[in-house]
XYZ file of C-alpha atoms in Angstrom:
376
model
C 104.127 24.035 -48.025
C 101.745 24.923 -45.901
C 99.749 26.779 -47.857
C 99.158 23.191 -49.900
C 97.951 21.961 -46.874
C 95.593 24.587 -45.718
C 94.528 24.243 -49.194
C 94.033 20.242 -48.857
C 92.108 20.659 -45.326
C 89.897 23.549 -46.847
C 88.636 20.869 -49.554
C 88.406 18.787 -47.086
C 85.753 20.529 -45.140
C 83.826 21.848 -47.679
C 83.012 18.349 -48.938
C 82.077 17.536 -45.596
C 79.421 19.992 -45.295
C 77.798 19.283 -48.978
C 74.964 16.831 -48.587
C 75.343 12.847 -49.387
C 73.151 11.693 -52.319
C 69.825 10.558 -51.010
C 69.300 6.754 -52.477
C 67.165 6.526 -54.509
C 63.612 6.455 -53.995
C 61.250 3.230 -54.226
C 57.995 3.697 -56.398
C 55.586 1.204 -54.994
C 53.642 -0.764 -57.290
C 50.352 -0.126 -58.148
C 47.848 -3.846 -58.550
C 46.799 -4.254 -61.972
C 43.753 -5.535 -63.259
C 43.408 -9.000 -63.002
C 41.416 -10.964 -65.597
C 40.302 -14.635 -65.506
C 38.065 -16.386 -68.616
C 35.386 -18.669 -67.989
C 33.774 -21.353 -69.813
C 30.239 -22.604 -68.751
C 27.799 -25.574 -70.428
C 24.716 -27.229 -69.743
C 23.077 -30.083 -67.869
C 25.830 -33.200 -68.259
C 22.112 -35.636 -68.423
C 23.677 -38.730 -68.861
C 21.007 -41.596 -70.310
C 20.423 -45.234 -71.011
C 22.071 -44.502 -74.482
C 24.712 -42.601 -73.400
C 26.345 -44.308 -70.518
C 25.691 -47.857 -72.936
C 27.625 -46.189 -75.929
C 30.866 -45.862 -73.089
C 30.594 -49.158 -72.317
C 33.961 -51.612 -73.045
C 34.341 -54.984 -73.523
C 35.294 -55.855 -70.137
C 32.751 -53.750 -68.609
C 34.161 -50.902 -67.630
C 32.988 -47.639 -68.990
C 34.633 -45.106 -71.118
C 33.489 -41.545 -72.097
C 36.041 -39.477 -72.667
C 35.812 -39.880 -76.702
C 32.369 -37.841 -76.112
C 34.029 -34.723 -74.850
C 36.801 -35.178 -77.347
C 35.496 -32.476 -79.509
C 35.295 -29.780 -76.860
C 38.118 -30.832 -74.351
C 40.256 -27.423 -76.084
C 38.283 -25.352 -75.191
C 37.415 -26.737 -71.852
C 41.158 -26.698 -71.442
C 41.637 -22.955 -72.894
C 39.178 -21.568 -70.044
C 40.977 -20.753 -67.249
C 37.442 -22.230 -65.023
C 35.332 -24.208 -67.487
C 31.658 -25.573 -65.210
C 29.255 -28.193 -66.507
C 26.240 -28.863 -64.578
C 26.502 -32.504 -63.575
C 22.467 -33.400 -64.126
C 22.910 -36.733 -63.306
C 24.490 -38.112 -59.961
C 27.065 -40.594 -60.592
C 27.188 -43.159 -57.832
C 28.733 -45.367 -60.075
C 28.256 -48.609 -60.758
C 28.090 -50.906 -57.536
C 24.376 -49.141 -56.731
C 22.879 -50.156 -60.700
C 22.975 -47.518 -63.412
C 19.785 -46.472 -64.018
C 18.103 -43.828 -67.061
C 14.934 -42.063 -66.608
C 13.218 -41.115 -64.796
C 15.433 -42.210 -61.442
C 18.965 -41.257 -62.972
C 22.634 -43.445 -61.684
C 25.801 -42.812 -63.898
C 29.005 -44.362 -64.244
C 31.626 -42.973 -62.262
C 33.184 -42.786 -64.931
C 31.547 -39.364 -65.941
C 33.190 -37.771 -63.542
C 36.365 -39.492 -64.763
C 35.737 -38.226 -67.947
C 35.032 -34.696 -66.916
C 38.251 -34.115 -65.049
C 40.466 -35.462 -68.027
C 38.541 -32.592 -70.441
C 39.553 -30.170 -67.838
C 36.077 -29.435 -66.490
C 37.299 -26.691 -62.538
C 33.982 -27.300 -61.577
C 30.533 -29.142 -61.132
C 27.652 -28.238 -60.463
C 25.873 -30.669 -58.987
C 21.951 -29.268 -57.143
C 19.904 -30.869 -59.606
C 16.245 -32.132 -58.872
C 17.823 -34.912 -59.884
C 20.421 -35.244 -57.319
C 18.590 -37.964 -54.624
C 17.110 -40.043 -57.054
C 19.897 -43.126 -55.862
C 19.792 -41.425 -52.427
C 22.698 -40.209 -49.740
C 24.293 -43.244 -51.278
C 24.861 -41.729 -54.868
C 25.627 -38.139 -53.344
C 28.143 -39.879 -51.274
C 29.882 -41.816 -53.674
C 30.127 -39.186 -56.403
C 31.959 -37.050 -53.263
C 33.791 -39.425 -52.374
C 35.205 -40.450 -56.211
C 36.025 -36.401 -57.080
C 37.759 -36.096 -53.968
C 39.692 -39.013 -53.880
C 40.553 -38.817 -57.597
C 40.157 -35.414 -58.202
C 41.066 -32.807 -55.630
C 41.341 -30.027 -57.963
C 37.776 -30.117 -59.519
C 35.446 -28.221 -57.212
C 31.451 -29.295 -56.479
C 28.821 -27.230 -55.172
C 24.920 -28.326 -54.335
C 25.825 -31.457 -52.553
C 27.145 -32.231 -49.314
C 27.905 -34.596 -47.295
C 28.043 -33.546 -44.122
C 26.360 -30.163 -42.225
C 30.230 -28.811 -41.635
C 31.086 -28.850 -45.498
C 27.966 -27.359 -45.884
C 29.331 -24.725 -44.135
C 32.564 -24.426 -46.055
C 32.909 -21.830 -48.979
C 34.105 -22.799 -52.372
C 36.864 -20.438 -53.875
C 39.552 -21.736 -57.157
C 42.534 -19.341 -57.021
C 43.442 -18.373 -60.357
C 45.557 -15.562 -61.882
C 45.724 -14.083 -58.368
C 41.650 -13.688 -58.268
C 39.580 -15.564 -55.896
C 36.258 -17.001 -58.001
C 33.718 -17.937 -55.120
C 31.424 -21.293 -56.147
C 27.344 -21.809 -54.859
C 24.762 -23.659 -56.704
C 20.883 -24.903 -55.693
C 17.960 -26.447 -57.477
C 14.158 -25.650 -57.295
C 13.798 -29.224 -56.037
C 13.875 -32.430 -55.958
C 11.332 -34.266 -57.930
C 9.102 -34.301 -54.973
C 11.513 -36.414 -52.427
C 12.053 -35.013 -49.207
C 15.643 -34.981 -47.783
C 16.530 -36.445 -44.041
C 15.695 -34.989 -41.072
C 18.689 -33.610 -39.472
C 20.624 -34.042 -43.184
C 18.963 -31.385 -45.381
C 22.760 -30.544 -45.917
C 22.552 -33.391 -48.510
C 21.242 -31.136 -51.648
C 21.109 -27.443 -51.765
C 17.949 -25.837 -52.251
C 16.492 -22.314 -53.279
C 16.121 -20.372 -50.307
C 16.429 -16.949 -49.819
C 17.728 -17.091 -46.557
C 20.091 -19.361 -46.725
C 21.364 -18.125 -49.995
C 21.508 -14.612 -48.737
C 24.025 -16.098 -46.181
C 25.762 -17.720 -48.544
C 26.600 -14.959 -50.157
C 27.496 -12.754 -47.792
C 30.066 -16.002 -46.160
C 31.344 -16.120 -49.622
C 31.534 -12.371 -50.478
C 34.536 -12.209 -47.369
C 37.059 -14.629 -49.043
C 36.248 -14.197 -52.922
C 37.056 -11.454 -55.019
C 34.371 -12.989 -57.485
C 31.054 -14.626 -56.817
C 29.534 -17.454 -59.712
C 26.116 -18.673 -58.640
C 24.910 -22.007 -60.859
C 21.114 -21.640 -60.555
C 18.711 -25.354 -61.779
C 15.442 -23.307 -62.146
C 12.735 -22.737 -65.083
C 10.470 -24.580 -67.059
C 11.519 -26.916 -68.844
C 11.588 -26.779 -72.944
C 10.491 -23.473 -72.485
C 12.678 -21.315 -74.984
C 12.271 -18.077 -72.410
C 12.642 -17.506 -68.825
C 10.060 -17.635 -66.457
C 8.985 -15.054 -63.925
C 10.479 -16.439 -61.382
C 13.861 -16.765 -62.618
C 14.244 -13.072 -63.626
C 12.598 -12.391 -60.551
C 15.448 -14.706 -58.234
C 17.950 -13.549 -61.030
C 17.346 -9.793 -60.190
C 16.849 -10.778 -56.370
C 21.060 -12.359 -56.974
C 21.667 -9.243 -58.693
C 20.528 -7.056 -55.881
C 22.582 -9.114 -53.291
C 25.843 -8.814 -55.370
C 26.616 -11.388 -56.912
C 28.420 -11.467 -60.168
C 27.622 -14.343 -62.582
C 24.177 -16.656 -63.303
C 24.493 -19.659 -64.426
C 21.137 -21.091 -65.396
C 20.107 -24.671 -65.834
C 17.344 -27.284 -66.214
C 15.104 -26.231 -69.163
C 16.842 -28.607 -71.843
C 16.926 -25.713 -74.185
C 18.800 -22.359 -74.385
C 17.520 -19.441 -73.396
C 18.349 -15.732 -73.428
C 20.886 -13.810 -71.946
C 21.070 -10.922 -70.438
C 23.103 -8.346 -68.545
C 21.273 -6.517 -65.027
C 22.047 -3.994 -62.749
C 21.879 -4.518 -58.611
C 20.616 -2.076 -56.464
C 24.305 -0.825 -55.905
C 24.503 -0.452 -59.503
C 26.746 -3.634 -59.689
C 26.531 -6.145 -63.045
C 24.972 -9.431 -63.013
C 25.883 -11.570 -66.136
C 22.375 -14.191 -66.013
C 22.495 -16.912 -68.352
C 19.224 -18.215 -67.984
C 19.698 -21.492 -69.701
C 22.644 -22.623 -71.269
C 20.732 -26.172 -72.632
C 21.908 -29.538 -73.124
C 25.390 -30.174 -73.047
C 24.752 -34.489 -73.142
C 21.620 -36.080 -73.877
C 19.552 -38.374 -75.471
C 15.837 -36.881 -75.724
C 14.568 -37.459 -78.815
C 13.062 -33.245 -80.003
C 15.748 -31.768 -81.959
C 15.878 -28.686 -79.946
C 16.929 -30.194 -76.784
C 20.293 -31.792 -78.793
C 21.340 -28.020 -78.910
C 23.567 -26.617 -76.389
C 25.580 -23.778 -75.988
C 29.439 -22.995 -74.323
C 28.967 -19.509 -72.823
C 32.229 -17.979 -72.790
C 33.480 -14.406 -70.935
C 36.518 -12.917 -69.631
C 36.222 -11.054 -65.984
C 38.772 -8.221 -65.161
C 38.714 -7.870 -61.159
C 40.774 -4.352 -59.951
C 42.410 -4.990 -56.398
C 42.786 -1.305 -55.845
C 38.715 -0.833 -55.045
C 37.550 -4.260 -55.238
C 35.464 -3.425 -59.230
C 34.140 -6.684 -61.206
C 33.781 -5.865 -65.433
C 32.509 -8.378 -67.557
C 34.027 -8.581 -71.245
C 33.814 -10.913 -74.759
C 30.591 -12.081 -73.753
C 29.890 -14.859 -76.435
C 28.034 -18.790 -76.557
C 29.498 -21.100 -79.469
C 26.981 -23.951 -80.179
C 26.955 -27.349 -79.399
C 24.758 -30.132 -81.261
C 24.476 -33.917 -79.387
C 25.677 -36.301 -81.770
C 24.589 -40.343 -81.740
C 24.194 -42.114 -84.955
C 21.713 -44.699 -86.106
C 22.550 -47.925 -83.529
C 23.130 -45.634 -80.795
C 27.160 -44.827 -81.265
C 29.365 -42.840 -81.772
C 27.719 -40.193 -79.007
C 29.458 -36.962 -79.063
C 29.605 -33.321 -77.916
C 29.953 -31.146 -81.677
C 31.232 -27.236 -81.537
C 28.355 -26.537 -84.237
C 31.816 -24.939 -86.438
C 32.583 -29.232 -86.419
C 28.804 -30.183 -87.567
C 28.377 -30.662 -90.844
C 24.627 -32.180 -93.312
C 26.348 -35.104 -93.949
C 26.684 -36.001 -90.179
C 23.701 -34.244 -89.320
C 22.152 -37.101 -92.272
C 23.310 -39.735 -89.865
C 22.175 -38.658 -86.473
C 19.658 -41.110 -84.933
C 16.906 -38.222 -84.561
C 17.430 -37.554 -88.098
C 16.148 -40.587 -89.227
C 13.318 -40.327 -87.168
C 12.194 -37.795 -88.760
C 13.868 -34.652 -87.068
C 15.230 -31.911 -88.560
C 19.207 -32.144 -87.692
C 20.725 -29.833 -90.321
C 23.375 -27.049 -89.385
C 20.556 -24.457 -90.198
C 17.774 -25.681 -88.118
C 20.787 -24.954 -85.190
C 22.237 -22.264 -86.272
C 19.120 -20.222 -86.837
C 17.420 -21.079 -83.645
C 20.969 -20.693 -81.695
C 20.430 -16.972 -83.454
C 17.105 -16.273 -82.697
C 17.610 -16.799 -79.061
C 20.758 -15.858 -78.507
C 21.415 -13.548 -80.474
C 24.173 -10.751 -80.368
C 26.385 -13.240 -78.127
C 26.472 -16.077 -80.795
C 30.241 -16.452 -81.492
C 30.952 -15.833 -85.344
C 31.713 -18.752 -86.792
C 35.549 -19.188 -87.846
């Protein structure tokens, strides 16, 4: 019995000398790259024919049908941006077409309904109806669509210093936009904040501030020479300068026709995607090439470990602006949904312009080349 007790005690002592099993080590998860998809469209240029086509019997306006054919593509993007060429100061200020534009609030309603996340408003027509139109436009968006970002116009100096940042898929996307001028108009003294003009000192400061609170920087530039299919020297110069500042993507507007796409390298070795001009998205201009626009699409991959940004899957889908002989049935058509029967009913076709599928396809291919999206 005594031996048994001693044996048991010996086993207990040996067991006590053994190390207790260590808890399993928790491996730290490595942050994975994050992808954000983008879509950008060109000028939303609201001529009289456009806003009259949206007038309802009760005097209100509805432009949702105008964007119905492109709504699925817009909604599919994580970030969708359009250049609101004309200020939407509302009917209360009196609607107006070229040369001094003022558009209905309902344009903004339709853009929000289509899924647009960001509108650039710094254009040469931003001040056509003065300060009140800018305030009205900003107020309408902020009251009704707080999720929609507006860049390029402001209601105060404090607002002009506030950086616009969208959060998508764990990535912070910083947004800015600027215009070359205001068609000879001057901003009131002390209210220069109303419209963001192209000024390299200001842009450099804005980009530096934006970089502190965002992972990706995208800048809209209203620039270039109207109706020219190639970027001018100033566009190329500014594009390179913006790349040197570290900007990731430049979205060009104003020429009203398509211009090429280019990948350029900044002085720090960073890559910048440049859309020199995406043409007109909506307009009632009277030349066939100005009916052609493009929805640019691309993905951005952000690596949280080192802050590296990669740009992939860049392509453009051509669009055609349609309105019939009566100035009705106004719609933005993806070229893939446009056919020659539709072309034959286009008002400009009846006026002698070539509005055929082949014309738009060939022109887009000539300008955009390898970037043009394959037709399904």
